PDB file of N, CA, C and O in Angstrom:
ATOM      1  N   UNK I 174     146.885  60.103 112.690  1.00  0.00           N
ATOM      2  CA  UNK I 174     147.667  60.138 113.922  1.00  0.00           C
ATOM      3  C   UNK I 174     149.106  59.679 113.682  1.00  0.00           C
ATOM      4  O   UNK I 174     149.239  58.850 112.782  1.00  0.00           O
ATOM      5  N   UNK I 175     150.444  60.159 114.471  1.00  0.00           N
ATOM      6  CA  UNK I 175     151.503  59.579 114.655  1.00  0.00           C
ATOM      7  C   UNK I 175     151.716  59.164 115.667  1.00  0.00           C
ATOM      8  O   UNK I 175     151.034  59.881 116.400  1.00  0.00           O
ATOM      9  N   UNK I 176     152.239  58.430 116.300  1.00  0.00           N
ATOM     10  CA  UNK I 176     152.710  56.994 115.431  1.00  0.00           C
ATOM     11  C   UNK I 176     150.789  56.121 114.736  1.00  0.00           C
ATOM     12  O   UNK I 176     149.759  56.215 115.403  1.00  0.00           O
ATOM     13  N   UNK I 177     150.824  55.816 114.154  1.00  0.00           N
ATOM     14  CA  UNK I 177     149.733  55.189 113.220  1.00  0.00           C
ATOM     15  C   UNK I 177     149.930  54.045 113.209  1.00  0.00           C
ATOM     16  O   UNK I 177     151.130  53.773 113.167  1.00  0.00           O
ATOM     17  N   UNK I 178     149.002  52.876 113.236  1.00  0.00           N
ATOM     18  CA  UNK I 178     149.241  51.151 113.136  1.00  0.00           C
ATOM     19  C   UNK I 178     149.123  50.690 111.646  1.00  0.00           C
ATOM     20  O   UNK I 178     149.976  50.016 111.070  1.00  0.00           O
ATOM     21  N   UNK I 179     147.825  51.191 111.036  1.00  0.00           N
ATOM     22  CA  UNK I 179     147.554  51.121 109.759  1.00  0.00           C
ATOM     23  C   UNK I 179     148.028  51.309 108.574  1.00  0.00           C
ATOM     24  O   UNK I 179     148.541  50.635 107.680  1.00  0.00           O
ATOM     25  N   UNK I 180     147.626  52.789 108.848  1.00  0.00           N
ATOM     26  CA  UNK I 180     148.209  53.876 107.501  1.00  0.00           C
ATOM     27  C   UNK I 180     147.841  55.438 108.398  1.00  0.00           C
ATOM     28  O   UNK I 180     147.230  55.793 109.406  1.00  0.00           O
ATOM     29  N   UNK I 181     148.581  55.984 107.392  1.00  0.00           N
ATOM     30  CA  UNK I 181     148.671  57.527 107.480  1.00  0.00           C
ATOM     31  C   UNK I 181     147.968  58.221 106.638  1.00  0.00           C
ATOM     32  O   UNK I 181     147.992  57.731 105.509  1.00  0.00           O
ATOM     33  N   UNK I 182     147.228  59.359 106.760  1.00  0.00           N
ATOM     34  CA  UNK I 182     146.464  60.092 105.876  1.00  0.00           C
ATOM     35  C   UNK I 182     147.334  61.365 105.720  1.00  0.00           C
ATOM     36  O   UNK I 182     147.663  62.037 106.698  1.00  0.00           O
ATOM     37  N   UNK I 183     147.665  61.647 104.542  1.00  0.00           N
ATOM     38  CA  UNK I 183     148.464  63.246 104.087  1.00  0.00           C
ATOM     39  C   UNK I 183     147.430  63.788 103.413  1.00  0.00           C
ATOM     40  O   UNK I 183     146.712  63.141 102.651  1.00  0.00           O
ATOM     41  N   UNK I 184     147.265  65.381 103.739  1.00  0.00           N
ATOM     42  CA  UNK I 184     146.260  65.899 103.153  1.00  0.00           C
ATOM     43  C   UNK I 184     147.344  67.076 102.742  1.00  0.00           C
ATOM     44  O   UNK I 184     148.198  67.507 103.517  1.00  0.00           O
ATOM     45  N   UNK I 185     147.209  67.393 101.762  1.00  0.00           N
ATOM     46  CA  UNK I 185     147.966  67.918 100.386  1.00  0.00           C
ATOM     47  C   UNK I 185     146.732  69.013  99.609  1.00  0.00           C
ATOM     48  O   UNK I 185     145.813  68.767  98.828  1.00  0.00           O
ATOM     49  N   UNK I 186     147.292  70.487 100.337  1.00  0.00           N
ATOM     50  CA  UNK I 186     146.158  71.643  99.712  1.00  0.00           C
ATOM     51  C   UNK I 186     146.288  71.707  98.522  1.00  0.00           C
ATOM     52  O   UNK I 186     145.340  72.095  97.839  1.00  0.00           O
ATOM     53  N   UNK I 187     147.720  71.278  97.835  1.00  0.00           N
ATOM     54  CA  UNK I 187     147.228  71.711  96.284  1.00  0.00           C
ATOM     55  C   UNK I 187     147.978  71.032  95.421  1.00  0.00           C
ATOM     56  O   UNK I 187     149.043  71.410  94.932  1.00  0.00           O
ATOM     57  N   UNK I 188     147.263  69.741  95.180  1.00  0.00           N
ATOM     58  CA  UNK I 188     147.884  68.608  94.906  1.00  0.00           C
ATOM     59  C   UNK I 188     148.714  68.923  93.223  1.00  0.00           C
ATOM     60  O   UNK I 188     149.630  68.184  92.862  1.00  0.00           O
ATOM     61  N   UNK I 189     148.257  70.023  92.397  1.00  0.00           N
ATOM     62  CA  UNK I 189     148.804  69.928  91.123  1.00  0.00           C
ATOM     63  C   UNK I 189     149.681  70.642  90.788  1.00  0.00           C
ATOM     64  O   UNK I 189     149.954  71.030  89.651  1.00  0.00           O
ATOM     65  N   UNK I 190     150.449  70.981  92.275  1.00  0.00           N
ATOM     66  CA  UNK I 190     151.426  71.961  92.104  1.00  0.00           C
ATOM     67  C   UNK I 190     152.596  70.538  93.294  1.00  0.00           C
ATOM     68  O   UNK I 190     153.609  71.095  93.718  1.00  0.00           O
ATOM     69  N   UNK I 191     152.505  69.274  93.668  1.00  0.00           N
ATOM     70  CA  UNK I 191     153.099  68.430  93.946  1.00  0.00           C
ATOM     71  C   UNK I 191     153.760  67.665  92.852  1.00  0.00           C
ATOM     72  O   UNK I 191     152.988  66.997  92.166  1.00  0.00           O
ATOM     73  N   UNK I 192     155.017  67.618  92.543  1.00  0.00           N
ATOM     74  CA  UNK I 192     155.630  66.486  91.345  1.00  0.00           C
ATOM     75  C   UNK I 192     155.937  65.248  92.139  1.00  0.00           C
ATOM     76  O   UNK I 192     156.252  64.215  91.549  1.00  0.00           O
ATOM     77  N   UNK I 193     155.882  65.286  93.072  1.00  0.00           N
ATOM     78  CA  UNK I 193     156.380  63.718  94.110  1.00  0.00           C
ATOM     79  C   UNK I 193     156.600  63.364  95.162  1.00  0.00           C
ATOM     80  O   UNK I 193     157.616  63.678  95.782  1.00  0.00           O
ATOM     81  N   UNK I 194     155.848  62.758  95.518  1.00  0.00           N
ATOM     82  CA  UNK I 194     155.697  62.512  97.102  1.00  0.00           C
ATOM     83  C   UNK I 194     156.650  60.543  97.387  1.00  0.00           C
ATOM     84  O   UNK I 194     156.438  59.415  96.942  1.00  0.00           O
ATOM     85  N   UNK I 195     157.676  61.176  98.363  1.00  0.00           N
ATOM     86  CA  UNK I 195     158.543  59.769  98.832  1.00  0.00           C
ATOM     87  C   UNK I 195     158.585  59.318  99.606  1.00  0.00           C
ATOM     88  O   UNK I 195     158.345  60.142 100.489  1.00  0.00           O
ATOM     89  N   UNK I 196     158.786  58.221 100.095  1.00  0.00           N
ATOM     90  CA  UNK I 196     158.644  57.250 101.498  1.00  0.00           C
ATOM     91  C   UNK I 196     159.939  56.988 101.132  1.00  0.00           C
ATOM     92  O   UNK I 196     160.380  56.552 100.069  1.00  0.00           O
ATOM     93  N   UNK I 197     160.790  57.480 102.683  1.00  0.00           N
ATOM     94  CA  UNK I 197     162.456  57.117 102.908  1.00  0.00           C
ATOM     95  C   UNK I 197     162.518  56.782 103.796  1.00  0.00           C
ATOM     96  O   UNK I 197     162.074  57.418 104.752  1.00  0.00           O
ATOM     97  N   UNK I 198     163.067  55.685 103.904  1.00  0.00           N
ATOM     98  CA  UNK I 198     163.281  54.781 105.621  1.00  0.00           C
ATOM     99  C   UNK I 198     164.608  55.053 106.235  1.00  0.00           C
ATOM    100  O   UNK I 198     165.338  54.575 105.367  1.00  0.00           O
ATOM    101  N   UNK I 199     165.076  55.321 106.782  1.00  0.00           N
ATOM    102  CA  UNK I 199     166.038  55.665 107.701  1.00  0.00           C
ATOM    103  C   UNK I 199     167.320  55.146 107.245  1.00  0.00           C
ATOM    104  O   UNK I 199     168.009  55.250 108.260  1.00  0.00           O
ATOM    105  N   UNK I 200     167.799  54.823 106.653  1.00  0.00           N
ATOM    106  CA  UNK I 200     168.925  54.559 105.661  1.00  0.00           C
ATOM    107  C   UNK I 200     169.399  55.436 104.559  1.00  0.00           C
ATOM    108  O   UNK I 200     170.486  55.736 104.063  1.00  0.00           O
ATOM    109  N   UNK I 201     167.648  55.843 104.303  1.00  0.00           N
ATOM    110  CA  UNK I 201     168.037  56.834 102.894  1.00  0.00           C
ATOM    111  C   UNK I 201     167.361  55.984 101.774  1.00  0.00           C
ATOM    112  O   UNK I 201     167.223  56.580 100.705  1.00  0.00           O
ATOM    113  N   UNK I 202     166.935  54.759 101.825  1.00  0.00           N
ATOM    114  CA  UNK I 202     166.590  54.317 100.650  1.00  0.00           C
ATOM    115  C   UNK I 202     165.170  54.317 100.607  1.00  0.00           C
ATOM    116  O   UNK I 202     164.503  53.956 101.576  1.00  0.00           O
ATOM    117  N   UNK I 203     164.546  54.799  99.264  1.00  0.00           N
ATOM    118  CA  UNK I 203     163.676  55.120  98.963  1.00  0.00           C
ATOM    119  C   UNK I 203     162.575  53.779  98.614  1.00  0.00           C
ATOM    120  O   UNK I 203     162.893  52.857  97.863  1.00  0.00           O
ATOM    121  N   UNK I 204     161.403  53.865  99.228  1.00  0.00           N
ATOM    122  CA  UNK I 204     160.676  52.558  99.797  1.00  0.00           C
ATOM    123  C   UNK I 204     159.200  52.571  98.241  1.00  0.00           C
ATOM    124  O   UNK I 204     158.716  51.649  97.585  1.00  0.00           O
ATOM    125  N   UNK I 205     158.895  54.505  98.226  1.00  0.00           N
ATOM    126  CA  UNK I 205     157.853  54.221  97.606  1.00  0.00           C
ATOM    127  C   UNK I 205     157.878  55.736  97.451  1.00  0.00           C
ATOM    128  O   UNK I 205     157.992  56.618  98.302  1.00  0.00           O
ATOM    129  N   UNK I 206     157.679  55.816  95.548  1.00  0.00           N
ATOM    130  CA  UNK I 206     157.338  56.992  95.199  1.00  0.00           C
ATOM    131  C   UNK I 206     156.061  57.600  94.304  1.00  0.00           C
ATOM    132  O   UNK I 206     155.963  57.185  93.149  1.00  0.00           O
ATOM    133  N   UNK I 207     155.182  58.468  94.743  1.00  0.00           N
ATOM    134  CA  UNK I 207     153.914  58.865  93.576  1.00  0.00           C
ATOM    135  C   UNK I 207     154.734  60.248  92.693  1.00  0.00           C
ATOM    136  O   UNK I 207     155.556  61.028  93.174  1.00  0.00           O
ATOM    137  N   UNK I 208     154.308  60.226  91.575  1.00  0.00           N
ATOM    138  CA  UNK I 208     154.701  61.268  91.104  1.00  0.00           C
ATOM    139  C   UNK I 208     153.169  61.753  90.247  1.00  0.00           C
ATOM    140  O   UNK I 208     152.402  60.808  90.065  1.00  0.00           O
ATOM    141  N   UNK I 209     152.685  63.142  89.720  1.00  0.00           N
ATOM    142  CA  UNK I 209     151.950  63.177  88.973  1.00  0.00           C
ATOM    143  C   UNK I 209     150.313  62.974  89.528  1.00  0.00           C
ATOM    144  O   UNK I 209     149.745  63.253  90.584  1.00  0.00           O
ATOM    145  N   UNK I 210     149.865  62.315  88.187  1.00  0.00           N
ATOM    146  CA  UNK I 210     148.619  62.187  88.419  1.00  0.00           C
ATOM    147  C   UNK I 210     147.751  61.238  89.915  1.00  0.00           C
ATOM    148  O   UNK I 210     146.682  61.179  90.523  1.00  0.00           O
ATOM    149  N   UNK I 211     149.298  60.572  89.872  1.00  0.00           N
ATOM    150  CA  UNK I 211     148.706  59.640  91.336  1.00  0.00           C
ATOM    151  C   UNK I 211     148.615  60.336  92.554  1.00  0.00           C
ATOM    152  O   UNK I 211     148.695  59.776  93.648  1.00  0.00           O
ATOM    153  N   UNK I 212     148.421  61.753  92.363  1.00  0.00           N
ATOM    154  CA  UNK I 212     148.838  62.568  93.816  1.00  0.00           C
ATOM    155  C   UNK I 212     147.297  63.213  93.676  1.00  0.00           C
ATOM    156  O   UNK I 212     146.725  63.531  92.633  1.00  0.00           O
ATOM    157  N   UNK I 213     146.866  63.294  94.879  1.00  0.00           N
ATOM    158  CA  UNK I 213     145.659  63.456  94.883  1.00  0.00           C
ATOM    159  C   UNK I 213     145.503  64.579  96.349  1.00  0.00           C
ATOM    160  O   UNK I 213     146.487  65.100  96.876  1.00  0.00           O
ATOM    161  N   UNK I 214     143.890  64.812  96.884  1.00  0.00           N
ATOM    162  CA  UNK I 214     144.131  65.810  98.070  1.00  0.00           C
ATOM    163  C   UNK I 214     144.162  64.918  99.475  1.00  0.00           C
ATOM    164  O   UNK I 214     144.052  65.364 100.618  1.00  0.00           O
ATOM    165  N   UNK I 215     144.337  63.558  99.078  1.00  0.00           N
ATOM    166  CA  UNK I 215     144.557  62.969 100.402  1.00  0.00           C
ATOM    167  C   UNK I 215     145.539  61.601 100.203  1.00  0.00           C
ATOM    168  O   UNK I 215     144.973  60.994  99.293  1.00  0.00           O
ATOM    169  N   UNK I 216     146.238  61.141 100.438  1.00  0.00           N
ATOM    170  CA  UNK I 216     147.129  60.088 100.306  1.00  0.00           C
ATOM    171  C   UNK I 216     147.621  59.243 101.712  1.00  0.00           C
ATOM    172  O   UNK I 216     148.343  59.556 102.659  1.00  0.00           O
ATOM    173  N   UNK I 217     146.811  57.937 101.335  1.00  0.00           N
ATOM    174  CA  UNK I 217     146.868  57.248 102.896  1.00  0.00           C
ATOM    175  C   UNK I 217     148.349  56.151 102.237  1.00  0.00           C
ATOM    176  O   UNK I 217     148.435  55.451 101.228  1.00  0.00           O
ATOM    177  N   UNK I 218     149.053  56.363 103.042  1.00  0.00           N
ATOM    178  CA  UNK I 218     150.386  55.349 102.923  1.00  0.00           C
ATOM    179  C   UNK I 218     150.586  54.615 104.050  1.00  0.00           C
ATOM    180  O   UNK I 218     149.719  54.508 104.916  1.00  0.00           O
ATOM    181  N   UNK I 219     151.224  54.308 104.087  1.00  0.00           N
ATOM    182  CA  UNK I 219     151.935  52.969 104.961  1.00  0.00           C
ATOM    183  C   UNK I 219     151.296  51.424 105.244  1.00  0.00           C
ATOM    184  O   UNK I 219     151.644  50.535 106.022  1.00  0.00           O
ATOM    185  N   UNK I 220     150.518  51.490 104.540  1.00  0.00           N
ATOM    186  CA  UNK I 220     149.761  50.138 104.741  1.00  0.00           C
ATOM    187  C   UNK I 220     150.684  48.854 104.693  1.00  0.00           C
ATOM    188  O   UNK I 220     150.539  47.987 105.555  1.00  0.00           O
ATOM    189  N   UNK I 221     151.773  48.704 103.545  1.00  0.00           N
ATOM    190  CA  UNK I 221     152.891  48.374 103.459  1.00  0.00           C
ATOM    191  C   UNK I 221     153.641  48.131 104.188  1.00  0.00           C
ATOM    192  O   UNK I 221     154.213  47.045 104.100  1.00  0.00           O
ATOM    193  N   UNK I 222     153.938  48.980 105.155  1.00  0.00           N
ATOM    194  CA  UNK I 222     155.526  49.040 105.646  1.00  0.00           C
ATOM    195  C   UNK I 222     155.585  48.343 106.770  1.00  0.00           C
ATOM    196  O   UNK I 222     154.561  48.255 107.447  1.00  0.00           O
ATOM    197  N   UNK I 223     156.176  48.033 106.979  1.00  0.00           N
ATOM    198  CA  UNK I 223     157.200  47.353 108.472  1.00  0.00           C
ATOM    199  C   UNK I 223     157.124  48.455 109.611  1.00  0.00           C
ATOM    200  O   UNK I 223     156.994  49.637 109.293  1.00  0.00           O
ATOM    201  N   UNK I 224     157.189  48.143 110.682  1.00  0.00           N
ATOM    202  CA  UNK I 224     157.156  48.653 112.026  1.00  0.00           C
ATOM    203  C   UNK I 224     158.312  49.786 112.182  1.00  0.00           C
ATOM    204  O   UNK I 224     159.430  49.275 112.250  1.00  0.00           O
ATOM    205  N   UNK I 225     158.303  51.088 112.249  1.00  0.00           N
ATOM    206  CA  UNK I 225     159.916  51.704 112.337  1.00  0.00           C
ATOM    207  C   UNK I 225     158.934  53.557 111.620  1.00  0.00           C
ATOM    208  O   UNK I 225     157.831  54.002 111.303  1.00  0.00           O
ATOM    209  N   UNK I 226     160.274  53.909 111.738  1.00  0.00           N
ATOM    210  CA  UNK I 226     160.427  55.680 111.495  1.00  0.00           C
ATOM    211  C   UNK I 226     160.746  55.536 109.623  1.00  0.00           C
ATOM    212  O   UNK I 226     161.418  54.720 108.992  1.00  0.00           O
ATOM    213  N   UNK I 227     160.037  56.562 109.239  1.00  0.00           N
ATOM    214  CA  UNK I 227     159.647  56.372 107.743  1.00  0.00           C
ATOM    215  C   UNK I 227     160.278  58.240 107.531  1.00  0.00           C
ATOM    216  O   UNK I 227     160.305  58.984 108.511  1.00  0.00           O
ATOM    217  N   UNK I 228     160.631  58.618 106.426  1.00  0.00           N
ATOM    218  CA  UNK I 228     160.449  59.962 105.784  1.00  0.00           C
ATOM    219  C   UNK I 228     159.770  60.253 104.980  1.00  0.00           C
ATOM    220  O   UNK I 228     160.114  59.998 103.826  1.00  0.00           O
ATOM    221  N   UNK I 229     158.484  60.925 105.240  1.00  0.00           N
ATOM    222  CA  UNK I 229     157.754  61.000 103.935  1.00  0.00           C
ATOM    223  C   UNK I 229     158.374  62.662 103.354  1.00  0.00           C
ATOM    224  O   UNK I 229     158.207  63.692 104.008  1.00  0.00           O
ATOM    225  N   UNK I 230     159.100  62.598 101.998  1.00  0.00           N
ATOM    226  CA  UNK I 230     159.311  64.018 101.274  1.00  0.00           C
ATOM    227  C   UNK I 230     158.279  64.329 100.216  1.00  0.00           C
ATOM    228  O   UNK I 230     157.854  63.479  99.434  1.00  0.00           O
ATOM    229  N   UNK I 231     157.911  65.547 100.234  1.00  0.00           N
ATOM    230  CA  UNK I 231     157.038  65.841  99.465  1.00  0.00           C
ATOM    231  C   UNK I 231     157.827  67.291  98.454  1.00  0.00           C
ATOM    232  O   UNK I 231     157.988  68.470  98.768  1.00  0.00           O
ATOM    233  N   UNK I 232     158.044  66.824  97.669  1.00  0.00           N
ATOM    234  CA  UNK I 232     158.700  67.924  96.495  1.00  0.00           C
ATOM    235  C   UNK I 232     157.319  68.605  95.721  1.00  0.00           C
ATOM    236  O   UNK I 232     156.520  67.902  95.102  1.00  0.00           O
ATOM    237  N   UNK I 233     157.202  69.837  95.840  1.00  0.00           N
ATOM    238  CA  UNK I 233     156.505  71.078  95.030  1.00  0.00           C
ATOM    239  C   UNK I 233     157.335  71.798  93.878  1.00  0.00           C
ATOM    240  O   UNK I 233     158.565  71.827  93.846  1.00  0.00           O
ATOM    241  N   UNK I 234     156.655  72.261  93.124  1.00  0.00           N
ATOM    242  CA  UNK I 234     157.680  73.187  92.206  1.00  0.00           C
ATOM    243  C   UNK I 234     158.026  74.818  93.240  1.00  0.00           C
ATOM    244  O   UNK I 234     158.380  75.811  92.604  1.00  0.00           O
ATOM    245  N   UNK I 235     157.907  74.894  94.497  1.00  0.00           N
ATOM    246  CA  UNK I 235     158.715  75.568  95.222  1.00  0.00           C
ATOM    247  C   UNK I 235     159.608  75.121  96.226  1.00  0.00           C
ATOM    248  O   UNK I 235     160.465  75.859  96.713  1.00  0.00           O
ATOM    249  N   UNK I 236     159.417  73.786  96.596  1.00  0.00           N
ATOM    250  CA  UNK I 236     160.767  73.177  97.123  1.00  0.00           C
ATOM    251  C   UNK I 236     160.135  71.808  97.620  1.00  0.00           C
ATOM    252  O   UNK I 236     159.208  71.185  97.102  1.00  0.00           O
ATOM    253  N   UNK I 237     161.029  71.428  99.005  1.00  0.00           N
ATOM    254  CA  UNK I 237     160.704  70.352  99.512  1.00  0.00           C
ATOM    255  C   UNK I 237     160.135  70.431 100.759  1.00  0.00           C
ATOM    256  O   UNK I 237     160.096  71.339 101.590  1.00  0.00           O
ATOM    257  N   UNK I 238     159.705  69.317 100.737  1.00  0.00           N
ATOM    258  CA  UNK I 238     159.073  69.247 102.708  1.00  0.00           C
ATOM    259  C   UNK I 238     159.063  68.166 103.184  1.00  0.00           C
ATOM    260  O   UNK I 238     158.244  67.360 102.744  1.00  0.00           O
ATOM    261  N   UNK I 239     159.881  67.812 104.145  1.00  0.00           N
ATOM    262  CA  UNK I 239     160.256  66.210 104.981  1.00  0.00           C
ATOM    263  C   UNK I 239     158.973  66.224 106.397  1.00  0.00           C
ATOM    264  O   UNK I 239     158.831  67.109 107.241  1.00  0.00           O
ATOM    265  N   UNK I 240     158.351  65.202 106.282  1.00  0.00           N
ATOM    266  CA  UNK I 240     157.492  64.557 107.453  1.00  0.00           C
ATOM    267  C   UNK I 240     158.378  63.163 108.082  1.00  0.00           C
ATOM    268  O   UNK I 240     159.106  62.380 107.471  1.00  0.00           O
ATOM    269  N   UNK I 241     157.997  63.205 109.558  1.00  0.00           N
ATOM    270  CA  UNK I 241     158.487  61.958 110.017  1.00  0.00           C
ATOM    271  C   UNK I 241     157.238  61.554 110.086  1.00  0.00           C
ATOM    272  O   UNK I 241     156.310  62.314 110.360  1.00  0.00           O
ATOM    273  N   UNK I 242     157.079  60.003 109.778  1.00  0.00           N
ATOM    274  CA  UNK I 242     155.983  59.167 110.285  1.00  0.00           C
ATOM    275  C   UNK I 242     156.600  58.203 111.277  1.00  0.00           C
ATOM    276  O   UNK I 242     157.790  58.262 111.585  1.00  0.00           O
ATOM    277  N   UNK I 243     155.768  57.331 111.756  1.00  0.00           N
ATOM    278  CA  UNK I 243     155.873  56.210 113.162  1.00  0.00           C
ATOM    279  C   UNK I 243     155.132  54.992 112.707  1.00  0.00           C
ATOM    280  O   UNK I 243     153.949  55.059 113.040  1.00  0.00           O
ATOM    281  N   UNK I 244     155.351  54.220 112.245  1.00  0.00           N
ATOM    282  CA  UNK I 244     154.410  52.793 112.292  1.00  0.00           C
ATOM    283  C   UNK I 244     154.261  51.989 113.525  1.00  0.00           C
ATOM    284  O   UNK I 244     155.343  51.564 113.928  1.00  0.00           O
ATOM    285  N   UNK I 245     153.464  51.730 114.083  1.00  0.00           N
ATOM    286  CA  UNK I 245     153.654  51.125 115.388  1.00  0.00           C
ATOM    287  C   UNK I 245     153.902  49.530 114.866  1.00  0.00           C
ATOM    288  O   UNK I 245     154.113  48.637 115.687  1.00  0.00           O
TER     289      UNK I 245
END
């Protein structure tokens, strides 16, 4: 769900064609990155983070893709 209290679940159809998945907080600075083997078909994040609007980017070897998340 968004906004989420916990964590977030990303489900990722084809995880071995992902080189890196990023957590960007609203500044631009980059909080938390998987690259590789740590990318899997489901990736729960935010357990970590502070209360606020997050960017999760997900780079493929065909481009990029920006998610907003919500931490309550």
């Amino acid at each position: 769900p968004n906004p989420f209290s916990e964590y977030a679940t990303i489900h990722i159809l084809n995880p071995e064609k992902v080189n890196a998945v990023s957590i960007i907080d609203p500044l631009g600075r980059v909080i938390s990155k998987l690259t590789g083997v740590q990318i899997t078909n489901q990736l729960e994040i935010g357990q970590n983070l502070k209360s606020g609007i997050y960017f999760v980017k997900i780079q493929t070897v065909k481009g990029e893709q920006t998610i907003i998340v919500i931490k309550k």
